[in-house]
Coordinates of C-alpha atoms and ligand atoms in Angstrom, one line a residue:
M1 CA 8.5 -51.2 12.0
S2 CA 5.2 -49.2 11.3
Y3 CA 4.8 -45.7 11.9
L4 CA 2.4 -44.9 14.9
V5 CA 0.7 -41.5 14.7
L6 CA 2.1 -39.2 17.4
A7 CA -1.6 -38.7 18.9
R8 CA -1.8 -42.3 19.6
K9 CA 1.7 -42.8 20.7
W10 CA 1.8 -39.9 23.2
R11 CA -1.5 -40.4 24.4
P12 CA -1.4 -39.7 28.1
Q13 CA -1.3 -42.8 30.0
T14 CA -1.5 -41.1 33.6
F15 CA -3.5 -38.6 35.5
A16 CA -0.2 -36.4 35.7
D17 CA -0.2 -36.6 31.7
L18 CA -3.6 -35.1 31.0
V19 CA -2.4 -31.6 29.7
G20 CA -5.0 -28.7 30.6
Q21 CA -7.4 -30.8 32.6
E22 CA -5.7 -30.4 36.1
H23 CA -9.0 -30.0 37.6
I24 CA -10.6 -33.7 35.8
S25 CA -7.2 -35.4 37.2
R26 CA -7.8 -33.9 40.8
T27 CA -11.4 -34.8 40.8
L28 CA -10.8 -38.5 40.1
S29 CA -7.6 -39.0 41.8
N30 CA -9.6 -37.7 45.0
A31 CA -12.5 -39.9 44.1
I32 CA -10.1 -42.9 44.0
A33 CA -8.0 -42.2 47.0
A34 CA -11.4 -41.9 49.0
G35 CA -12.9 -44.7 47.6
R36 CA -15.9 -43.1 46.3
V37 CA -16.1 -43.5 42.6
H38 CA -19.2 -42.5 41.2
H39 CA -20.7 -45.7 38.9
A40 CA -21.5 -43.4 36.0
F41 CA -19.5 -40.4 34.4
L42 CA -20.2 -38.1 31.8
F43 CA -17.1 -36.3 30.0
T44 CA -17.9 -33.5 28.1
G45 CA -15.8 -31.0 26.0
A46 CA -14.7 -30.2 22.6
R47 CA -12.8 -33.1 20.2
G48 CA -9.5 -33.9 21.3
V49 CA -8.9 -32.7 24.5
G50 CA -8.5 -35.9 26.3
K51 CA -12.0 -37.2 27.3
T52 CA -11.3 -40.8 26.1
S53 CA -7.7 -40.9 27.4
A54 CA -9.1 -39.9 30.8
A55 CA -11.6 -42.7 30.6
R56 CA -8.9 -45.3 29.9
I57 CA -6.6 -43.8 32.5
L58 CA -9.7 -44.2 34.9
A59 CA -10.2 -47.9 33.6
K60 CA -6.5 -48.7 34.4
A61 CA -6.6 -46.7 37.7
L62 CA -9.6 -48.6 38.9
N63 CA -8.4 -52.0 37.6
C64 CA -4.8 -51.7 37.8
E65 CA -3.5 -54.9 39.9
T66 CA -1.6 -52.6 42.4
G67 CA -4.6 -50.6 42.8
P68 CA -7.5 -48.9 42.8
T69 CA -5.2 -46.3 42.4
A70 CA -4.7 -42.9 41.1
T71 CA -1.4 -43.5 39.7
P72 CA -1.8 -47.0 37.8
C73 CA 1.2 -48.7 37.1
N74 CA 1.0 -49.4 33.4
V75 CA 3.0 -52.3 33.7
C76 CA 0.8 -55.1 35.0
P77 CA -1.1 -57.2 32.3
T78 CA -4.5 -55.6 33.0
C79 CA -2.8 -52.2 32.6
V80 CA -0.8 -53.2 29.7
E81 CA -4.0 -54.8 27.9
I82 CA -6.3 -51.6 28.5
V83 CA -3.6 -49.7 27.0
A84 CA -3.6 -52.2 23.9
G85 CA -7.5 -52.1 24.1
Q86 CA -7.7 -55.8 24.8
N87 CA -8.8 -56.1 28.3
V88 CA -12.0 -58.3 28.3
D89 CA -13.4 -56.2 30.8
V90 CA -13.1 -53.1 29.6
F91 CA -15.4 -52.3 26.5
E92 CA -15.3 -49.4 24.5
I93 CA -18.2 -48.5 22.4
D94 CA -18.5 -46.1 19.6
G95 CA -21.9 -44.4 20.0
A96 CA -22.0 -43.3 16.7
S97 CA -22.1 -46.8 15.4
N98 CA -23.7 -48.6 18.2
T99 CA -27.2 -46.7 18.6
G100 CA -29.6 -49.1 18.7
V101 CA -31.9 -50.4 21.6
D102 CA -30.5 -54.1 20.7
D103 CA -27.0 -52.7 21.1
V104 CA -27.9 -51.7 24.5
R105 CA -29.7 -54.8 25.3
E106 CA -26.7 -57.0 24.7
L107 CA -24.8 -54.4 27.0
R108 CA -27.1 -54.8 29.7
E109 CA -27.1 -58.5 29.4
N110 CA -23.2 -58.5 29.5
V111 CA -22.8 -56.6 32.9
R112 CA -25.0 -58.8 34.6
Y113 CA -22.3 -61.1 34.9
L114 CA -19.0 -60.4 37.1
P115 CA -15.9 -59.1 35.4
S116 CA -13.9 -62.3 34.1
R117 CA -10.4 -61.2 35.7
A118 CA -10.3 -57.3 36.9
R119 CA -12.1 -55.5 39.7
Y120 CA -14.7 -53.8 37.4
K121 CA -16.5 -54.2 34.3
I122 CA -15.8 -50.5 32.6
I123 CA -18.1 -49.5 29.8
I124 CA -16.9 -46.4 28.0
I125 CA -19.3 -45.1 25.3
D126 CA -17.9 -42.3 23.0
E127 CA -20.4 -40.0 21.3
V128 CA -23.1 -41.0 23.8
H129 CA -25.4 -38.4 22.4
M130 CA -25.6 -40.3 18.9
L131 CA -27.6 -43.4 21.1
S132 CA -31.2 -43.5 20.0
I133 CA -34.2 -42.4 22.7
N134 CA -35.0 -46.4 22.8
A135 CA -31.2 -47.1 23.5
F136 CA -31.1 -44.2 26.2
N137 CA -34.3 -45.7 27.7
A138 CA -32.9 -49.1 27.9
L139 CA -29.6 -47.7 29.3
L140 CA -31.5 -45.8 32.0
K141 CA -32.5 -49.0 33.7
T142 CA -29.1 -50.1 34.0
L143 CA -28.0 -46.8 35.5
E144 CA -31.1 -47.0 38.0
E145 CA -29.6 -50.2 39.8
P146 CA -26.5 -50.3 38.6
P147 CA -24.3 -53.8 39.6
S148 CA -21.5 -52.8 42.1
H149 CA -19.0 -54.0 39.9
V150 CA -19.8 -52.0 36.9
K151 CA -18.6 -48.1 36.2
F152 CA -19.9 -46.3 33.0
I153 CA -17.8 -43.7 31.7
F154 CA -20.0 -41.5 28.8
A155 CA -18.0 -39.5 26.5
T156 CA -19.5 -36.5 24.3
T157 CA -19.0 -33.3 22.7
E158 CA -22.8 -32.5 22.8
P159 CA -24.2 -32.7 26.4
H160 CA -27.3 -30.8 25.6
K161 CA -28.6 -34.0 23.4
I162 CA -28.4 -36.2 26.3
P163 CA -31.8 -36.9 28.1
I164 CA -31.7 -35.5 31.6
T165 CA -32.8 -38.7 33.0
I166 CA -29.4 -40.0 32.2
L167 CA -27.6 -36.6 33.2
S168 CA -28.9 -36.8 36.4
R169 CA -27.4 -40.0 37.1
C170 CA -24.3 -39.3 35.9
Q171 CA -21.1 -37.2 37.6
R172 CA -20.5 -34.7 34.8
L173 CA -17.0 -33.5 34.2
D174 CA -16.2 -31.0 31.9
F175 CA -13.2 -31.0 29.9
R176 CA -12.1 -27.6 29.0
K177 CA -10.2 -26.6 25.2
I178 CA -6.3 -26.4 26.3
G179 CA -4.5 -23.1 26.2
L180 CA -2.2 -22.5 23.5
T181 CA 0.9 -22.3 25.8
Q182 CA 0.2 -25.6 27.4
V183 CA -0.2 -27.6 23.9
V184 CA 3.1 -25.9 22.8
Q185 CA 4.8 -27.2 25.8
R186 CA 3.5 -30.8 25.3
L187 CA 4.4 -30.6 21.9
R188 CA 8.1 -29.3 22.7
E189 CA 8.3 -32.3 24.9
I190 CA 7.2 -34.4 22.3
V191 CA 9.5 -33.3 19.2
V192 CA 12.2 -33.3 21.7
A193 CA 11.8 -37.0 22.5
E194 CA 11.2 -37.5 18.7
S195 CA 14.3 -35.6 17.9
I196 CA 12.6 -33.2 15.6
K197 CA 13.9 -30.0 14.9
I198 CA 11.2 -27.2 14.9
S199 CA 11.2 -23.6 16.2
D200 CA 8.7 -22.5 19.1
R201 CA 6.9 -20.3 16.4
A202 CA 6.3 -22.8 14.4
L203 CA 4.9 -25.0 17.0
A204 CA 3.0 -22.1 18.2
L205 CA 1.4 -22.1 14.6
I206 CA 0.5 -25.7 14.9
A207 CA -1.2 -25.3 18.0
R208 CA -2.8 -22.4 17.1
N209 CA -4.2 -24.2 14.3
G210 CA -5.4 -27.2 16.5
E211 CA -7.7 -24.8 18.3
G212 CA -7.3 -26.0 21.6
S213 CA -7.5 -29.5 20.5
M214 CA -4.4 -32.0 21.5
R215 CA -5.3 -34.8 19.0
D216 CA -5.6 -31.9 16.0
S217 CA -2.4 -30.2 17.0
L218 CA -0.6 -33.8 17.1
S219 CA -2.4 -34.6 13.5
T220 CA -1.0 -31.3 12.5
L221 CA 2.3 -31.9 14.1
D222 CA 2.3 -35.5 11.9
Q223 CA 1.7 -34.0 8.8
V224 CA 4.5 -31.7 8.9
I225 CA 6.9 -34.2 9.9
A226 CA 5.8 -36.1 6.8
F227 CA 6.0 -33.0 4.9
C228 CA 9.4 -31.7 6.2
G229 CA 11.1 -34.7 7.8
D230 CA 13.3 -34.3 11.0
T231 CA 13.9 -30.5 10.2
V232 CA 10.9 -28.3 10.1
G233 CA 11.2 -24.7 9.0
D234 CA 8.7 -21.8 9.9
D235 CA 7.6 -21.2 6.5
D236 CA 6.7 -25.0 5.4
V237 CA 4.6 -24.9 8.5
Q238 CA 2.9 -21.8 7.6
S239 CA 2.5 -22.8 3.8
L240 CA 1.1 -26.1 4.8
L241 CA -1.3 -24.6 7.2
G242 CA -2.6 -22.2 4.9
M243 CA -2.1 -19.6 7.8
V244 CA -1.5 -15.9 7.5
D245 CA 2.3 -15.2 8.2
R246 CA 2.3 -13.8 11.9
R247 CA 4.7 -11.2 10.6
L248 CA 2.3 -10.0 7.8
L249 CA -0.3 -9.4 10.8
L250 CA 1.9 -8.0 13.3
D251 CA 3.2 -5.5 10.5
I252 CA -0.6 -4.8 9.5
T253 CA -1.4 -4.1 12.9
E254 CA 1.2 -2.2 13.6
A255 CA 0.6 -0.2 10.5
L256 CA -3.0 0.5 11.6
L257 CA -2.1 1.6 15.2
Q258 CA 0.3 4.4 13.8
R259 CA -2.6 5.5 11.4
N260 CA -0.5 4.6 8.7
T261 CA -3.0 3.8 5.6
R262 CA -0.7 3.4 3.0
R263 CA 1.5 1.0 5.1
A264 CA -1.7 -1.3 5.8
L265 CA -2.5 -1.3 2.1
D266 CA 0.8 -2.4 0.9
T267 CA 0.6 -5.0 3.6
L268 CA -2.6 -6.4 2.4
Q269 CA -1.0 -6.6 -1.0
R270 CA 1.5 -9.1 0.4
V271 CA -1.4 -11.1 2.3
D272 CA -3.0 -10.9 -1.8
E273 CA 0.3 -12.4 -3.4
L274 CA 0.8 -15.1 -1.1
G275 CA -2.8 -16.4 -1.9
H276 CA -4.3 -16.1 1.3
S277 CA -7.9 -16.1 2.0
Y278 CA -9.2 -12.7 3.0
R279 CA -11.7 -14.3 5.4
Q280 CA -9.0 -16.2 7.0
F281 CA -6.6 -13.0 7.2
C282 CA -9.6 -11.1 8.8
R283 CA -10.0 -14.0 11.4
E284 CA -6.5 -13.8 12.3
L285 CA -6.4 -10.2 12.6
I286 CA -9.9 -10.2 14.9
E287 CA -7.9 -12.7 17.0
L288 CA -4.6 -10.7 17.3
F289 CA -6.6 -7.5 17.7
R290 CA -8.7 -9.4 20.6
A291 CA -5.5 -10.2 22.4
L292 CA -4.2 -6.8 22.4
V293 CA -7.9 -5.6 24.1
L294 CA -7.3 -8.5 26.7
L295 CA -3.7 -7.4 27.1
K296 CA -5.4 -3.9 28.2
V297 CA -7.6 -5.3 30.7
I298 CA -5.9 -8.7 31.7
D299 CA -2.5 -9.2 33.1
D300 CA -2.0 -12.4 32.1
P301 CA -3.9 -13.4 29.0
T302 CA -2.3 -16.6 28.0
S303 CA -5.4 -18.2 29.6
V304 CA -8.0 -16.7 27.6
S305 CA -6.3 -16.0 24.2
D306 CA -3.8 -18.1 21.9
V307 CA -0.5 -15.6 22.7
T308 CA 2.6 -17.3 23.2
D309 CA 4.8 -15.6 25.8
D310 CA 7.4 -14.4 22.9
E311 CA 4.3 -12.8 21.0
R312 CA 3.1 -11.4 24.1
Q313 CA 5.8 -8.8 24.6
E314 CA 5.5 -7.7 21.0
L315 CA 1.7 -7.7 21.4
L316 CA 2.3 -5.5 24.9
Q317 CA 4.5 -2.9 23.0
L318 CA 2.1 -2.7 20.1
A319 CA -0.9 -2.3 22.9
A320 CA 1.1 0.3 24.6
S321 CA 0.5 3.0 22.0
T322 CA -3.0 2.9 22.1
G323 CA -6.1 3.2 24.1
L324 CA -8.7 0.4 25.0
D325 CA -11.2 2.4 23.4
D326 CA -9.6 2.6 20.0
L327 CA -8.8 -0.9 20.0
Q328 CA -12.3 -1.7 21.0
R329 CA -13.6 0.4 17.9
M330 CA -11.1 -1.2 15.7
L331 CA -12.1 -5.0 16.7
T332 CA -15.8 -4.0 16.0
L333 CA -14.9 -2.7 12.5
L334 CA -12.8 -6.0 11.5
M335 CA -15.7 -8.0 13.0
R336 CA -18.1 -6.2 11.0
A337 CA -15.9 -6.6 7.7
E338 CA -15.5 -10.2 8.3
T339 CA -19.4 -10.9 8.4
E340 CA -19.7 -8.9 5.5
I341 CA -16.9 -10.7 3.6
A342 CA -19.1 -13.7 3.7
N343 CA -21.6 -12.7 1.2
A344 CA -19.2 -10.6 -0.5
P345 CA -18.2 -10.8 -4.2
F346 CA -15.5 -8.3 -3.5
P347 CA -13.8 -9.5 -0.5
R348 CA -10.7 -7.5 -1.0
L349 CA -12.8 -4.0 -1.4
I350 CA -14.2 -4.9 2.2
V351 CA -11.1 -5.4 3.7
E352 CA -9.3 -2.5 2.1
M353 CA -12.3 -0.3 3.2
A354 CA -12.2 -1.7 6.7
L355 CA -8.1 -1.0 7.1
I356 CA -8.8 2.4 5.7
R357 CA -11.8 3.1 8.2
I358 CA -9.4 1.8 10.9
A359 CA -6.5 3.8 10.2
A360 CA -8.8 6.8 9.5
L361 CA -10.3 6.6 13.4
P362 CA -9.5 9.9 15.3
A363 CA -8.4 8.8 18.6
A364 CA -11.0 8.3 21.0
V365 CA -11.4 10.5 23.9
D366 CA -11.7 8.8 27.3
I367 CA -15.2 8.0 28.3
A368 CA -15.0 9.8 31.6
T369 CA -14.0 12.8 29.8
L370 CA -17.0 12.5 27.5
I371 CA -19.3 12.2 30.2
G372 CA -17.8 15.2 31.5
K373 CA -18.8 16.8 28.7
L374 CA -21.8 16.0 28.2
E375 CA -23.0 16.9 31.8
Q376 CA -21.2 20.4 31.2
L377 CA -22.9 21.0 27.8
E378 CA -26.3 20.1 29.4
R379 CA -25.7 22.1 32.3
R380 CA -25.0 24.9 29.9
L381 CA -27.9 24.3 27.6
A382 CA -30.1 24.0 30.6
G383 CA -29.1 27.3 32.1
G384 CA -28.7 29.3 28.9
A385 CA -31.8 27.9 27.0
L386 CA -34.3 29.3 29.5
P387 CA -34.8 33.1 29.3
A388 CA -35.5 34.3 32.7
A389 CA -38.8 36.4 31.6
A390 CA -40.4 34.0 29.2
T391 CA -41.1 31.2 31.7
P392 CA -41.4 32.1 35.4
R393 CA -40.6 29.0 37.4
P394 CA -41.0 28.5 41.3
A395 CA -37.3 27.7 41.8
S396 CA -34.7 28.7 39.5
R397 CA -31.4 26.4 39.4
P398 CA -27.9 28.0 39.8
E399 CA -26.0 29.2 37.3
P400 CA -23.3 26.9 35.8
A401 CA -19.9 27.6 37.1
P402 CA -17.8 30.0 34.8
S403 CA -15.5 27.1 34.2
A404 CA -17.7 25.1 32.4
A405 CA -17.9 27.9 29.9
A406 CA -14.2 28.2 29.7
E407 CA -13.9 24.2 28.4
S408 CA -17.0 23.7 26.2
P409 CA -16.8 24.9 22.7
P410 CA -19.2 27.9 22.7
L411 CA -22.9 27.4 21.8
P412 CA -24.7 29.3 19.2
P413 CA -26.4 32.6 20.5
E414 CA -29.8 32.4 22.1
P415 CA -32.5 33.8 19.4
P416 CA -34.2 37.1 20.5
E417 CA -36.5 36.6 23.5
K418 CA -40.1 35.9 22.2
K419 CA -42.6 39.1 23.3
F420 CA -46.2 38.2 24.6
D421 CA -48.0 39.8 21.9
A422 CA -51.2 40.4 23.7
P423 CA -53.2 43.7 22.4
P424 CA -51.7 46.7 24.6
T425 CA -53.2 47.5 27.6
D426 CA -53.9 50.9 28.7
S427 CA -54.2 50.1 32.8
G428 CA -52.1 47.5 34.8
D429 CA -48.4 47.6 34.2
R430 CA -48.2 43.9 33.2
G431 CA -51.4 43.4 31.4
W432 CA -53.1 39.7 30.8
P433 CA -50.3 37.3 32.2
G434 CA -49.9 39.9 35.3
L435 CA -53.4 39.5 35.8
V436 CA -53.3 35.7 35.8
D437 CA -50.3 36.1 38.6
F438 CA -52.7 38.6 40.2
V439 CA -55.4 36.0 40.1
R440 CA -53.2 33.1 41.5
A441 CA -51.7 35.2 44.2
K442 CA -55.2 36.2 45.3
R443 CA -55.5 32.2 45.8
K444 CA -58.0 31.6 43.4
P445 CA -56.2 28.7 41.4
R446 CA -59.6 27.6 39.9
I447 CA -60.0 31.1 38.4
A448 CA -56.3 31.8 37.1
S449 CA -56.1 28.2 35.5
I450 CA -59.1 28.9 33.4
L451 CA -57.4 32.5 32.4
E452 CA -54.1 30.5 31.7
Q453 CA -55.9 28.6 29.3
A454 CA -57.8 31.9 27.6
R455 CA -57.0 33.8 24.7
P456 CA -56.8 37.5 25.6
L457 CA -59.1 38.9 22.7
E458 CA -59.2 42.6 23.7
I459 CA -58.2 44.4 27.0
A460 CA -59.7 48.1 26.4
L461 CA -60.8 49.0 29.7
P462 CA -63.6 48.9 31.1
K463 CA -63.7 45.8 28.4
L464 CA -62.0 42.8 29.3
R465 CA -62.9 40.1 26.5
F466 CA -61.2 36.6 26.2
G467 CA -62.0 33.3 24.5
L468 CA -61.9 29.7 25.9
P469 CA -62.2 26.8 23.4
K470 CA -66.1 26.5 22.9
G471 CA -67.8 23.8 25.0
S472 CA -64.7 23.1 27.3
F473 CA -65.1 22.8 30.8
A474 CA -63.2 25.9 31.3
C475 CA -65.5 27.8 29.3
N476 CA -68.7 26.5 30.8
Q477 CA -67.6 27.5 34.3
M478 CA -66.7 30.7 32.9
E479 CA -70.8 30.9 32.0
D480 CA -71.3 30.8 35.8
A481 CA -72.3 34.3 36.9
E482 CA -70.9 34.2 40.3
T483 CA -67.3 33.4 38.6
I484 CA -67.7 36.2 36.2
A485 CA -68.6 38.7 39.1
E486 CA -65.4 36.9 41.2
L487 CA -63.2 37.8 38.2
S488 CA -64.8 41.0 37.8
E489 CA -64.0 42.1 41.2
L490 CA -60.4 40.8 40.8
A491 CA -59.9 42.4 37.7
H492 CA -60.9 45.6 39.1
A493 CA -58.7 45.2 42.0
Y494 CA -55.6 44.7 39.4
F495 CA -56.5 47.2 36.8
G496 CA -57.6 50.0 39.4
A497 CA -61.0 50.5 37.3
P498 CA -63.9 49.1 36.8
V499 CA -63.9 45.9 34.6
R500 CA -66.3 44.4 32.4
V501 CA -65.8 40.8 31.5
E502 CA -66.7 39.3 28.2
V503 CA -66.2 35.4 27.6
V504 CA -66.6 34.1 24.1
G505 CA -66.5 30.9 23.0
I506 CA -63.7 30.0 20.3
T507 CA -62.8 27.2 17.8
A508 CA -59.1 25.5 17.4
D509 CA -59.2 27.0 13.7
S510 CA -59.2 30.4 15.2
V511 CA -55.6 30.9 14.3
D512 CA -54.7 34.7 14.1
Q513 CA -55.9 35.2 17.5
P514 CA -53.5 36.0 20.5
K515 CA -52.3 32.9 21.9
S516 CA -53.1 31.7 25.8
L517 CA -50.6 31.4 28.3
V518 CA -50.6 27.7 28.2
E519 CA -50.3 27.8 24.3
E520 CA -47.4 30.0 24.9
R521 CA -45.8 28.1 27.3
Q522 CA -46.2 24.8 24.9
E523 CA -44.9 26.5 22.2
Q524 CA -41.8 27.6 24.1
E525 CA -41.2 24.0 25.4
S526 CA -41.2 22.7 22.1
D527 CA -39.0 25.3 20.3
R528 CA -36.7 24.9 23.6
S529 CA -36.6 21.2 23.2
K530 CA -36.1 21.5 19.4
R531 CA -33.2 24.0 20.1
L532 CA -31.7 21.8 22.8
R533 CA -31.7 18.8 20.4
Q534 CA -30.4 20.8 17.6
D535 CA -27.3 22.2 19.7
A536 CA -27.0 18.8 21.4
L537 CA -26.4 17.2 17.7
E538 CA -24.1 19.6 16.6
H539 CA -21.6 19.6 20.1
P540 CA -18.8 18.0 19.1
A541 CA -18.6 16.2 22.3
I542 CA -21.6 14.5 21.3
K543 CA -20.8 13.8 17.6
N544 CA -17.7 12.2 19.3
A545 CA -19.9 10.1 21.6
L546 CA -21.9 8.9 19.0
D547 CA -19.0 7.9 17.0
V548 CA -17.4 6.1 19.9
L549 CA -20.7 4.6 21.2
E550 CA -22.1 4.0 17.7
G551 CA -25.5 5.3 19.2
A552 CA -28.1 7.4 18.5
V553 CA -29.5 10.5 20.3
V554 CA -33.0 9.4 21.6
E555 CA -34.0 12.1 23.8
V556 CA -32.3 15.4 24.9
R557 CA -33.7 16.4 28.4
P558 CA -32.4 19.6 30.0
I559 CA -31.4 19.1 33.4
D560 CA -33.6 21.4 35.2
K561 CA -36.3 18.7 34.4
G562 CA -34.5 16.5 36.5
F563 CA -33.4 13.0 35.4
V564 CA -36.1 10.4 35.8
Ligands
ZN601 ZN1 -1.4 -51.9 36.5

């Protein structure tokens, strides 16, 4: 008796057998039970997940002599013929080798006639995306006016290559990749029936290698059995698949989580001795860290990750010792290494550096704490960097709470307050800025704003000489006799003595002159933002944040300016 490959021998024969595609089985069974089976289906999904098997089951369900039924008998002549691929009314066409318009024309000719024995003519076109555009157009004509005795089932791994006109006439069913646990369960059923001795761990390795494809997993199992016979050892499976020993991966992970660089590098040495590719190793390590991250956030990650139940317990223990932030940072470093390996002449060096970097990662501070610290820091900077006398503001913010100071590291001392360096005055106790305030208080905002832009050149009463940018709007306004008279009067009131106002047109390059209030303020602002930035960049909390978030400081904004 010739050996039948497992994938064919164990091809699912009923909807209940379709592992991992329960949603498809339910949809199709319900449609059959309700007598509302669409005339054209599109089965999409990765290779080896059961599309063609489902198509054959559907063909049996529709044509079974006991049916139409969601549970075909598998013993009547029709069922038996369909299983053997010999039923005259069920056409299985490989889209890849029958891509032309002539093939489809022949098919269209054929479907015009009633089925010879069965209820329906069933056309299964595998890899339908391979059809030529003319073939699709020819097919479309049949799909637009389908004879009631014909059902089409198209299967494809690449639905995006199918014209929308075809897609819109099909009921689309998306097949999923099959979860590791489900593949392992199915493999277990099969090896029990086949009397093969093999551990769950080895089955998990095989299933992982199959990447969610039942057919690929079964082919791998075939190879393993061909190599080992009825008793399969874990090591055999591993070496046959070229996979990195799970134990090694777990060891290295544990070493990394314990920040034990030495042990991690020793384990890497073993990976090298066993002749594994560093890229493969890196990928498997990434998968493992991904599983650790998922374990932290989802209760049952088996649906999204290739983790068996046994392994899950072990991973849970590993994950317990480390925070989610740390795991994610480690995962990021590994993924970066994996990308770099592709073009690197020294892959081992890259993996080593990545492992060293991971083992040296300082434990991450939890983000909420960090944000709290940043906010404190910002409050402190906003409160401290603004000397009360330097820039009067209409409303001042309350001082930060004393506790903030206790928790944040001390900030560098404030530089000495910058003094206004206008020439000394012999009258008026606050000199030039006092005059400007006085003018504003007297509700002369226009004159006050001109004075703010003016450089006080000389205050030697009765002489009050100031400069304004030559030709500027403010300068022109100050040439107006009425304005000068008004200002003289105000200055008189402020200084308590008669004042003679002199306005001088100045140019931008008169650098040695005292600065105007506006210039003073701008300078202080830019000094302050420089200092804010410097302080922020040197603050440990922010350094930590930059490390964690892998970001850069774009802007430092004091809280007293408000968040925009
Ligand atoms: Zn039957």
